[in-house]
PDB file of C-alpha atoms in Angstrom:
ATOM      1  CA  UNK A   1     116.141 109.032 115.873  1.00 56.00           C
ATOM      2  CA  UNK A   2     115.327 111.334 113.477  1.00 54.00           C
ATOM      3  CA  UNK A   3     115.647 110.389 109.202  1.00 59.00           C
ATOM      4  CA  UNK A   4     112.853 112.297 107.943  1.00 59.00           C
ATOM      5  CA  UNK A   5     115.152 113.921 105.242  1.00 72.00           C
ATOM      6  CA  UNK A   6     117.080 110.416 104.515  1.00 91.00           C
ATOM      7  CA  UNK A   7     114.297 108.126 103.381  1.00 96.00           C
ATOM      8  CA  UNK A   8     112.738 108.526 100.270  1.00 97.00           C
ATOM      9  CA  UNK A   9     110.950 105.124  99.436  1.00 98.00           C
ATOM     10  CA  UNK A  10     108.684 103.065 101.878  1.00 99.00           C
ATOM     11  CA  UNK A  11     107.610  99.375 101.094  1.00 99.00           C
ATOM     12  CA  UNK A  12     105.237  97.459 102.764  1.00 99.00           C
ATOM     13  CA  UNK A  13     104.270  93.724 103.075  1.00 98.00           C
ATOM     14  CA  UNK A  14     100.513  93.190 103.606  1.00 97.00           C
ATOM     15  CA  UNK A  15      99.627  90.351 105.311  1.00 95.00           C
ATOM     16  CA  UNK A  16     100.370  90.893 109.084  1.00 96.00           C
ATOM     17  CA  UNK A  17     102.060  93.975 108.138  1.00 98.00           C
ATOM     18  CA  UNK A  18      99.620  96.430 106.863  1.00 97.00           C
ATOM     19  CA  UNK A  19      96.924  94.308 107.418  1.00 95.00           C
ATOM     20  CA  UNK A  20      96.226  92.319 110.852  1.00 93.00           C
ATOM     21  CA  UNK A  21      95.391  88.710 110.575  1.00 91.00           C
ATOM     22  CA  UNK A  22      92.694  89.302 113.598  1.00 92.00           C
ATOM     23  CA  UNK A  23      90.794  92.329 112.006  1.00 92.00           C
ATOM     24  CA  UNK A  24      91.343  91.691 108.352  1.00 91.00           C
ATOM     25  CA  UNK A  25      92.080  95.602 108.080  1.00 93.00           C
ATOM     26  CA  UNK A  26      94.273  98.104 108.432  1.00 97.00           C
ATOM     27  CA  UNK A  27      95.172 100.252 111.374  1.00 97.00           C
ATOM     28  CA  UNK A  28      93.937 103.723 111.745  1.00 98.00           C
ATOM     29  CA  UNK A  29      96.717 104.902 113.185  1.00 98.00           C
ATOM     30  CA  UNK A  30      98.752 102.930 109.896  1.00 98.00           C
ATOM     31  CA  UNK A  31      96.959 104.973 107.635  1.00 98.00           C
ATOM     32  CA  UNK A  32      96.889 108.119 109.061  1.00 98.00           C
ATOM     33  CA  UNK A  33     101.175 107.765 108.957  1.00 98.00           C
ATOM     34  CA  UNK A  34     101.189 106.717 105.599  1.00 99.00           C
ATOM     35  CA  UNK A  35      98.957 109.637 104.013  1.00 98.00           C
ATOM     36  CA  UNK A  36     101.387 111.973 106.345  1.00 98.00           C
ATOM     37  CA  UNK A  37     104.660 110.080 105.391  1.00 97.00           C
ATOM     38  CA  UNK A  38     103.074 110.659 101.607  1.00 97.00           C
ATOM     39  CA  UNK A  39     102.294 114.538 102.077  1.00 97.00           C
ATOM     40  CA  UNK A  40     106.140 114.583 102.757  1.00 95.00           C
ATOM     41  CA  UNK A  41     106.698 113.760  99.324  1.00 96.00           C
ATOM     42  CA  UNK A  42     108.273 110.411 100.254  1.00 97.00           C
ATOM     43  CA  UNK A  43     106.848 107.529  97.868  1.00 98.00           C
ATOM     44  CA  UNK A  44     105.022 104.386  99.415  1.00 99.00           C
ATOM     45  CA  UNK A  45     105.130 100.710  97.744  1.00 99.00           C
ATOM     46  CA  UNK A  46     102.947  97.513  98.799  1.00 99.00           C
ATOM     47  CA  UNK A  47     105.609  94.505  98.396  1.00 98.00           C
ATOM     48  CA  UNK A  48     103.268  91.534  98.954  1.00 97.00           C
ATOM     49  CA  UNK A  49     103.431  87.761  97.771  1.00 94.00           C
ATOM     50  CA  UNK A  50      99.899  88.206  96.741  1.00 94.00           C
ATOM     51  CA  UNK A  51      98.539  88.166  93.407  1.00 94.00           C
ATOM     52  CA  UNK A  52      97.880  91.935  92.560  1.00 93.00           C
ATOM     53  CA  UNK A  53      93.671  91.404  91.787  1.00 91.00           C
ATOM     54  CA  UNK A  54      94.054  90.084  95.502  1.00 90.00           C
ATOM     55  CA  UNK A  55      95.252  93.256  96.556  1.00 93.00           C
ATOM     56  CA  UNK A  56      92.153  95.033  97.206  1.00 86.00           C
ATOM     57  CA  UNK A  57      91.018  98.718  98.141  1.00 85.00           C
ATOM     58  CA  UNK A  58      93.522  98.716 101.050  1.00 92.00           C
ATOM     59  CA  UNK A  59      91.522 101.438 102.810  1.00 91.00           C
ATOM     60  CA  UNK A  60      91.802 103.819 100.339  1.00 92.00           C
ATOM     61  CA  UNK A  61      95.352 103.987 100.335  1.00 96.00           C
ATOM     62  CA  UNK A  62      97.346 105.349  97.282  1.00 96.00           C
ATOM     63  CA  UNK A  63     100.569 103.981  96.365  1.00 98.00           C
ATOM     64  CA  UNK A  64     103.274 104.503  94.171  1.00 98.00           C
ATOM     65  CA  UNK A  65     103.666 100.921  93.124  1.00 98.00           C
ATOM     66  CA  UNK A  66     103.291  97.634  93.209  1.00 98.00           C
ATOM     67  CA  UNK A  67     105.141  94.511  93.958  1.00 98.00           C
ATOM     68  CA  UNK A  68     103.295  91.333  93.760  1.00 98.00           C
ATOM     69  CA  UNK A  69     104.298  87.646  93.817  1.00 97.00           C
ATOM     70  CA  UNK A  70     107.566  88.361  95.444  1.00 96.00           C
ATOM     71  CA  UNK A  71     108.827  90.594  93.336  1.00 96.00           C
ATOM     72  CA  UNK A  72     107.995  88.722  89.761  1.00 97.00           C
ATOM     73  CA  UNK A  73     105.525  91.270  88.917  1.00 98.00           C
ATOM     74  CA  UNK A  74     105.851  95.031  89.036  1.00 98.00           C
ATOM     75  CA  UNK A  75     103.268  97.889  88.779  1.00 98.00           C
ATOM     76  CA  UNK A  76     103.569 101.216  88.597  1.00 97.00           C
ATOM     77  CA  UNK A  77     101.122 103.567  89.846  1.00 95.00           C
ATOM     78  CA  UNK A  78      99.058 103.693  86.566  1.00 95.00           C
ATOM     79  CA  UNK A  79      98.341 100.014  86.839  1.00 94.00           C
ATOM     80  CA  UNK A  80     101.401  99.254  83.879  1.00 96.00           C
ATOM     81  CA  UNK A  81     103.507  96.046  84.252  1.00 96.00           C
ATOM     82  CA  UNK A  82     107.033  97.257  84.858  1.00 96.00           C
ATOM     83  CA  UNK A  83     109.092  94.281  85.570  1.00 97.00           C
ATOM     84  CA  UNK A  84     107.526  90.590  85.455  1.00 97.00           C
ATOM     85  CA  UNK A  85     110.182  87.375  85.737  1.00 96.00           C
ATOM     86  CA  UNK A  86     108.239  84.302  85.162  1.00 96.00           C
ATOM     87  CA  UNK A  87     109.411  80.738  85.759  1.00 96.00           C
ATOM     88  CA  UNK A  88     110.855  78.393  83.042  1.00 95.00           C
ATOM     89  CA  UNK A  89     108.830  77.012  80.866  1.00 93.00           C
ATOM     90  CA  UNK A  90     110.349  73.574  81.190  1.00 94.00           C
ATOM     91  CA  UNK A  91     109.874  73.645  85.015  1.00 94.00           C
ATOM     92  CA  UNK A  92     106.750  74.239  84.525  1.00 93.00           C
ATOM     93  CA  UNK A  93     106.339  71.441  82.287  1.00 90.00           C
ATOM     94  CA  UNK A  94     108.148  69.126  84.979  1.00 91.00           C
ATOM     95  CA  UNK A  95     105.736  70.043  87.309  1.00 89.00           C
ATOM     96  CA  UNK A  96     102.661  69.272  85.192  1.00 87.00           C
ATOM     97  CA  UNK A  97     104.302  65.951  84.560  1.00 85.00           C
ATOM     98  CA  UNK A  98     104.871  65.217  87.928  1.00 80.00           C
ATOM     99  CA  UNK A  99     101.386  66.401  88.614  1.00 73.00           C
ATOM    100  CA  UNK A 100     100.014  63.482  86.599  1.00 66.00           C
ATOM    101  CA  UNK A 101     102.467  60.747  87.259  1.00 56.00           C
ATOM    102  CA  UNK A 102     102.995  61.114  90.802  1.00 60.00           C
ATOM    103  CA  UNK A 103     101.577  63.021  93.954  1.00 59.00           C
ATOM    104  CA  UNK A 104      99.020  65.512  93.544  1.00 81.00           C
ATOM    105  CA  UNK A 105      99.006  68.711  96.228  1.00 90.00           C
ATOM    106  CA  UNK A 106      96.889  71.868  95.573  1.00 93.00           C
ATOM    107  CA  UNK A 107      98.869  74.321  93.224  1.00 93.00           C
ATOM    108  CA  UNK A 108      98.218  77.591  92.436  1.00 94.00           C
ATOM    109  CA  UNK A 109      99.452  78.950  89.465  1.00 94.00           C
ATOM    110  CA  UNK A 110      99.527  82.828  88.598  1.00 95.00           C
ATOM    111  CA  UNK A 111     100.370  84.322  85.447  1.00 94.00           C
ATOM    112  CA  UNK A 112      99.821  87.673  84.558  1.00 92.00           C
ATOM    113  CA  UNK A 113      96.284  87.818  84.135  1.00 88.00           C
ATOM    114  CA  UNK A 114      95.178  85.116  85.884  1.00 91.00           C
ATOM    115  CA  UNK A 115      95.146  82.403  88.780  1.00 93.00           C
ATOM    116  CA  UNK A 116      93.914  79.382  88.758  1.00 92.00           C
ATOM    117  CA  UNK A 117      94.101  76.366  91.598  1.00 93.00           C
ATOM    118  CA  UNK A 118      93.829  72.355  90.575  1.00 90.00           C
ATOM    119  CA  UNK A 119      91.797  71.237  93.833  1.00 91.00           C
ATOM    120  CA  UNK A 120      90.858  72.886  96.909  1.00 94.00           C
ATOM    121  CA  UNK A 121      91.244  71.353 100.056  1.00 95.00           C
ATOM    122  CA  UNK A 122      91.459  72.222 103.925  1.00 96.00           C
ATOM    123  CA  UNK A 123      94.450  73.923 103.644  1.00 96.00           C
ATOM    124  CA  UNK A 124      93.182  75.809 100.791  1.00 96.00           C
ATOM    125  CA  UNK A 125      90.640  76.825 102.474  1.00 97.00           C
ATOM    126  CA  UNK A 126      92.227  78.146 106.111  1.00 96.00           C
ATOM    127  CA  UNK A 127      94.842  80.246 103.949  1.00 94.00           C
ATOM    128  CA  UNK A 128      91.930  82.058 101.965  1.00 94.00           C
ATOM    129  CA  UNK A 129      90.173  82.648 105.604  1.00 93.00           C
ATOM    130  CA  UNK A 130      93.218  84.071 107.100  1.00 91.00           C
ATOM    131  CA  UNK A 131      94.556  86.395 104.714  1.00 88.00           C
ATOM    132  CA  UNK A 132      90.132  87.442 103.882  1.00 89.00           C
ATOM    133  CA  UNK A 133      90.795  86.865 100.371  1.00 89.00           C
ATOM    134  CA  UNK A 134      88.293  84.584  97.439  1.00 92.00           C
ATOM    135  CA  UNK A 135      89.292  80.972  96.850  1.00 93.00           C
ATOM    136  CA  UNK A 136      91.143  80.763  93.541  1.00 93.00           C
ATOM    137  CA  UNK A 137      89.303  79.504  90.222  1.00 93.00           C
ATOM    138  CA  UNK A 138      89.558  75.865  90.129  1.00 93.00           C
ATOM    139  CA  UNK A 139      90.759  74.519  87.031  1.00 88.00           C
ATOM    140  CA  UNK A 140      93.179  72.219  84.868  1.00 83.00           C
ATOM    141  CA  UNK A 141      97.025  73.785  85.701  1.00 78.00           C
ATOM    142  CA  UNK A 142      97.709  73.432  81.589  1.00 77.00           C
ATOM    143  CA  UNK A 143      95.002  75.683  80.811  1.00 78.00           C
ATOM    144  CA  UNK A 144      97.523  78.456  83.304  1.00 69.00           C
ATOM    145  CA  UNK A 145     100.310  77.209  81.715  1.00 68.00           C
ATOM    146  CA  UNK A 146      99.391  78.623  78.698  1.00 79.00           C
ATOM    147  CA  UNK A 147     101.137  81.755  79.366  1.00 87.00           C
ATOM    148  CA  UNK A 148     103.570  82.695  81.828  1.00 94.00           C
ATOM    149  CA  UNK A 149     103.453  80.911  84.838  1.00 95.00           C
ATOM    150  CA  UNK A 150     105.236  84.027  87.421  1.00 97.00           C
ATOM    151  CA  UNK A 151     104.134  82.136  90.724  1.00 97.00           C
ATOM    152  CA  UNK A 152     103.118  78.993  92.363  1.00 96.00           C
ATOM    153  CA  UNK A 153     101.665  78.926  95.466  1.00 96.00           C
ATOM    154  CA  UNK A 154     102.074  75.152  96.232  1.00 95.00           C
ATOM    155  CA  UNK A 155     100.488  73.550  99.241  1.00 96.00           C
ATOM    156  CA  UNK A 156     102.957  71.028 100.841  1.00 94.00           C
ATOM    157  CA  UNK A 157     105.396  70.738 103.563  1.00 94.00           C
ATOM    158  CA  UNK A 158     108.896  71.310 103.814  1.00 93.00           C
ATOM    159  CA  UNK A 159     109.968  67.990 102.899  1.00 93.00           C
ATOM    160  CA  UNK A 160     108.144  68.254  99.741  1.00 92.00           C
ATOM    161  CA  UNK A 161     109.696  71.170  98.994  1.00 94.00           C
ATOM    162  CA  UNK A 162     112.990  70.090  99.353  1.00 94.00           C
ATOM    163  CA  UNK A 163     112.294  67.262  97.094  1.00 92.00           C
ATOM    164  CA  UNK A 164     110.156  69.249  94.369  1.00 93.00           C
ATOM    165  CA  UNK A 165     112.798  71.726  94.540  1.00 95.00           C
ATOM    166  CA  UNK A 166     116.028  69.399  94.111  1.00 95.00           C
ATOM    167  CA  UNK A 167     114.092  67.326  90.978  1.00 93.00           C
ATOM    168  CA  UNK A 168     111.320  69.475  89.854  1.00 94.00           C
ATOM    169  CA  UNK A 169     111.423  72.976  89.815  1.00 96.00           C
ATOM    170  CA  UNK A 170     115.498  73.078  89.658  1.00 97.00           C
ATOM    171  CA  UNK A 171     115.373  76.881  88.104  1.00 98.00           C
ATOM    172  CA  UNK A 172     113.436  77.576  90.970  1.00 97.00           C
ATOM    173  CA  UNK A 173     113.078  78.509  95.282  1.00 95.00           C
ATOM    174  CA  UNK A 174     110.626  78.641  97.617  1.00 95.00           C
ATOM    175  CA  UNK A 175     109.653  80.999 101.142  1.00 91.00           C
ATOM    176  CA  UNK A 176     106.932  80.972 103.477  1.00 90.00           C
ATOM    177  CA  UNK A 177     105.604  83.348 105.777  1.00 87.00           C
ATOM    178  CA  UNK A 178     102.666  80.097 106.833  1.00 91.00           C
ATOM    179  CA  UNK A 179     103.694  76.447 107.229  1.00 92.00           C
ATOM    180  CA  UNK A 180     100.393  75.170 105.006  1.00 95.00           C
ATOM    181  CA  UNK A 181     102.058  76.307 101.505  1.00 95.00           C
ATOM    182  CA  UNK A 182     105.053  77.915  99.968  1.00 95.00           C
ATOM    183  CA  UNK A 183     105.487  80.991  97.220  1.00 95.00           C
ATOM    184  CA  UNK A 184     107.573  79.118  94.278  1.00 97.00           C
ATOM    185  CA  UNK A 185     109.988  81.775  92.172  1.00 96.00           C
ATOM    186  CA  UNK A 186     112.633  81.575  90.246  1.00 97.00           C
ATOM    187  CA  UNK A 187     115.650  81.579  91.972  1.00 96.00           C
ATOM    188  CA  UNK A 188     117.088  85.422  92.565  1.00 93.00           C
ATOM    189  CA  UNK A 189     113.540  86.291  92.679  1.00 94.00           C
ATOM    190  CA  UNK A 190     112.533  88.245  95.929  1.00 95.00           C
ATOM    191  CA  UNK A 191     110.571  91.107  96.883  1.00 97.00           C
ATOM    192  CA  UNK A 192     114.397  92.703  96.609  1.00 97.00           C
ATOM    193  CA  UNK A 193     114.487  92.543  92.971  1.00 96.00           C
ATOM    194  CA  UNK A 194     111.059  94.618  92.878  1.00 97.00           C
ATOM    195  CA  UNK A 195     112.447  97.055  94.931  1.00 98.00           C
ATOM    196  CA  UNK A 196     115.819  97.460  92.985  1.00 98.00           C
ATOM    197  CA  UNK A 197     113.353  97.860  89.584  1.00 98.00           C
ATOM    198  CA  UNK A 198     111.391 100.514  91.195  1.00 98.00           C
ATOM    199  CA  UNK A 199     114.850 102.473  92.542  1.00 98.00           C
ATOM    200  CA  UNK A 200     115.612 102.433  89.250  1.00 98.00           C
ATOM    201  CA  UNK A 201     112.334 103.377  87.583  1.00 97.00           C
ATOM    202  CA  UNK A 202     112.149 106.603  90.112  1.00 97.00           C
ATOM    203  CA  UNK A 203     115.928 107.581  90.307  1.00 97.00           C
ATOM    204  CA  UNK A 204     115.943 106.411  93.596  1.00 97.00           C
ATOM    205  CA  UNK A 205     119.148 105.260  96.040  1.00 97.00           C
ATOM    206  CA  UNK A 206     119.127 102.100  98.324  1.00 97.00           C
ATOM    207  CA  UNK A 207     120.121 104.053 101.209  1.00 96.00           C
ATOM    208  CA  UNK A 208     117.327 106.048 100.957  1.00 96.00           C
ATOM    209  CA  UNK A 209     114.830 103.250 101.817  1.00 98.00           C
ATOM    210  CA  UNK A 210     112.861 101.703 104.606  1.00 98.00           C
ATOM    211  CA  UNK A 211     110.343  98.271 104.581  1.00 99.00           C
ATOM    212  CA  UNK A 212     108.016  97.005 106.888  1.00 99.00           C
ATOM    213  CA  UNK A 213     107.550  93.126 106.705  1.00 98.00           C
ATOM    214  CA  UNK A 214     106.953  90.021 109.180  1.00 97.00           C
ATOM    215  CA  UNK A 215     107.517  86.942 107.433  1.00 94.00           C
ATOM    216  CA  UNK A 216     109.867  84.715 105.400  1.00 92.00           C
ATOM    217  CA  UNK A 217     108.976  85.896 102.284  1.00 94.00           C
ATOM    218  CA  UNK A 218     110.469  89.607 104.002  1.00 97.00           C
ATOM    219  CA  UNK A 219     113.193  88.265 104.331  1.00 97.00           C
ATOM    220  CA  UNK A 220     116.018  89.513 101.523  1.00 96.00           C
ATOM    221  CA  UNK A 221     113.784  92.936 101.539  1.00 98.00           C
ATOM    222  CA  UNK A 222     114.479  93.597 105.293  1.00 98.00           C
ATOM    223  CA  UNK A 223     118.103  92.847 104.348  1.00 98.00           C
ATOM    224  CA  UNK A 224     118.341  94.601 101.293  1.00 98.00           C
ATOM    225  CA  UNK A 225     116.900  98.072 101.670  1.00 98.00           C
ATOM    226  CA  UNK A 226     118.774 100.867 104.152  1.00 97.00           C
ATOM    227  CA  UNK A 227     116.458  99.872 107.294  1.00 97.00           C
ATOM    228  CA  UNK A 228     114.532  96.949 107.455  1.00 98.00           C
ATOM    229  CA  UNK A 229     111.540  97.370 110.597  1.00 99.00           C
ATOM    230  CA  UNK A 230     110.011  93.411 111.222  1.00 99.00           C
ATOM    231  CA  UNK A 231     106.779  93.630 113.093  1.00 99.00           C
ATOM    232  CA  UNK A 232     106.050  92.875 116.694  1.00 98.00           C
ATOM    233  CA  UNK A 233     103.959  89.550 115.392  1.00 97.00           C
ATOM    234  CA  UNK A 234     106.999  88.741 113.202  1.00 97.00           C
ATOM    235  CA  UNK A 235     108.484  85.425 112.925  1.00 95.00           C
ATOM    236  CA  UNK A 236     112.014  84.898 113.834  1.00 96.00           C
ATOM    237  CA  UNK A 237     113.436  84.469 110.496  1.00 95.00           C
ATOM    238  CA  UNK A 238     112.646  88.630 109.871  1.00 97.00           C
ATOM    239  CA  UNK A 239     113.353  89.637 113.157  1.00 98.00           C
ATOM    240  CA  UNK A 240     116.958  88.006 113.431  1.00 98.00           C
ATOM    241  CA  UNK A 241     117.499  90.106 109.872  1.00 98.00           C
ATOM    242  CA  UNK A 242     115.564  93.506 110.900  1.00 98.00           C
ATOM    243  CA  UNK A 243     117.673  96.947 111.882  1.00 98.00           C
ATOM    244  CA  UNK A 244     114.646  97.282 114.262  1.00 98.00           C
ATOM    245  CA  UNK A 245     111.614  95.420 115.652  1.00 99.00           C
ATOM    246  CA  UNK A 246     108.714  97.676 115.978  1.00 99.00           C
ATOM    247  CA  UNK A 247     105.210  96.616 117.658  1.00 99.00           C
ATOM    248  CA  UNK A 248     102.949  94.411 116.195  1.00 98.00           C
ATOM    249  CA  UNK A 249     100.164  95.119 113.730  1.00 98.00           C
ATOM    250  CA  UNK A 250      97.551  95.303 115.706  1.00 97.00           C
ATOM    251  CA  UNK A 251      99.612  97.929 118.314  1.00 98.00           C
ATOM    252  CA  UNK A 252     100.140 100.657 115.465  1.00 98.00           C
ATOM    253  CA  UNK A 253     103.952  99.002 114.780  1.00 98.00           C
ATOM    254  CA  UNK A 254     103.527 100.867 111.717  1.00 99.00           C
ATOM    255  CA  UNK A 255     102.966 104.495 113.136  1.00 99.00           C
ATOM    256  CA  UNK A 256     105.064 104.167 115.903  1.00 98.00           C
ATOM    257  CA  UNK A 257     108.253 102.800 113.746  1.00 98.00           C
ATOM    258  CA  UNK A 258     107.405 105.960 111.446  1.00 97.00           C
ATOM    259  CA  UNK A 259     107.820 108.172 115.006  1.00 97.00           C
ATOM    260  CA  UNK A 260     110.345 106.415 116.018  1.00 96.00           C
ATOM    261  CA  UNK A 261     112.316 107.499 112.893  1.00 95.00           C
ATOM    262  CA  UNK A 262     111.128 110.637 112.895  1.00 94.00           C
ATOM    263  CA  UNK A 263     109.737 109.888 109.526  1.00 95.00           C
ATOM    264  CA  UNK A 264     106.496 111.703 110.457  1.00 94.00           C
TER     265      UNK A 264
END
């Protein structure tokens, strides 16, 4: 199938995407494609849920932009905030509240500038392992709340979410790509608004666009741009969504999508 002179815009999710969950790296073979599909003059975009200082060297790799917490904070290529949509300040509030009248689960909160976690605990600690990135600053959530709170990465189940959702964080939804914690944005957030703000900041279409993602948190991006590609080691939720299901990370799904669309 050949769209090498359709797609102008690439966007990739990290974890289990780009990066394999086994090795902690990238693929070769991934980055080999994407310095090729970039010598083609088509522009490449990391859309993660990760905090953009968690980002990394990523091999070397040179992209056009980022998107980071799901979409609620943009970055253009010279490291300038494009885009940020942070959650209300009186859910925010709510939560702290709640955080000191009720039940207390591990929080992350992420502003612009800064992260900072309540209390670290097992669950913490496997999610930091897995994804080969530093446990976040332990601290008091106020001291975060001081400016504006973009992201919460909150450690409970899906139960809790539906409740904290429905009484707490009512401006606010929730998506997992791990069962041990949720990313919390407010709602019409997505890695989909990033990429609209970035078509827009490069004169770029929507049908001129392809992503590469493998979890919930893909979701509305794998939807939303022209073709959507879910990895091999995808969970159901973005492979029921996905135009195609590649191989997985660790079998150079990347390069081998990109050939398959005669992309490169």
């Amino acid at each position: 199938m050949l769209l090498n002179n359709m797609i102008k815009a690439i966007f990739f999710d990290i974890d289990g995407t780009l990066k394999s969950f086994k090795t902690h790296s990238i693929p070769q073979s991934a980055i080999d494609a994407i310095n090729e599909v970039k010598q083609k003059g088509i522009k490449v975009f990391i859309a993660t849920g990760r905090y953009f200082k968690q980002i990394g060297d990523l091999d070397g790799l040179v992209f056009d932009g980022l998107i980071t917490l799901n979409g609620a904070h943009c970055i253009n290529s010279e490291s300038e905030t494009i885009f940020t949509n942070p959650i209300p300040r009186g859910n925010i509030d709510a939560l702290l509240h709640y955080h000191s009248e009720s039940f207390l689960f591990p929080a992350i909160f992420i502003t612009e500038k800064k992260e900072l976690i309540n209390y670290i605990d097992e669950n913490v600690k496997e999610i930091s392992l897995l994804v080969d990135v530093p446990l976040s600053p332990v601290g008091a959530l106020s001291e975060a709340d001081k400016e504006e709170v973009l992201q919460i990465d909150a450690f409970i189940n899906k139960v809790q979410e539906k409740e904290i959702l429905e009484i707490i964080l009512t401006d606010c939804d929730a998506s997992r790509w791990n069962p041990l914690f949720a990313d919390v944005n407010v709602i019409g957030n997505s890695k989909r608004t990033g990429i609209d703000k970035f078509l827009e900041y490069y004169g770029l279409d929507l049908s001129e666009t392809m992503a590469f993602g493998d979890g919930g948190n893909d979701v509305e991006m794998l939807k939303h741009v022209s073709i959507g590609i879910a990895m091999g080691n995808a969970g159901d939720e973005a492979k029921l969504v996905a135009d195609y299901i590649t191989d997985s990370v660790d079998d150079d799904g990347i390069a081998n999508a990109l050939k398959y669309f005669g992309i490169i």
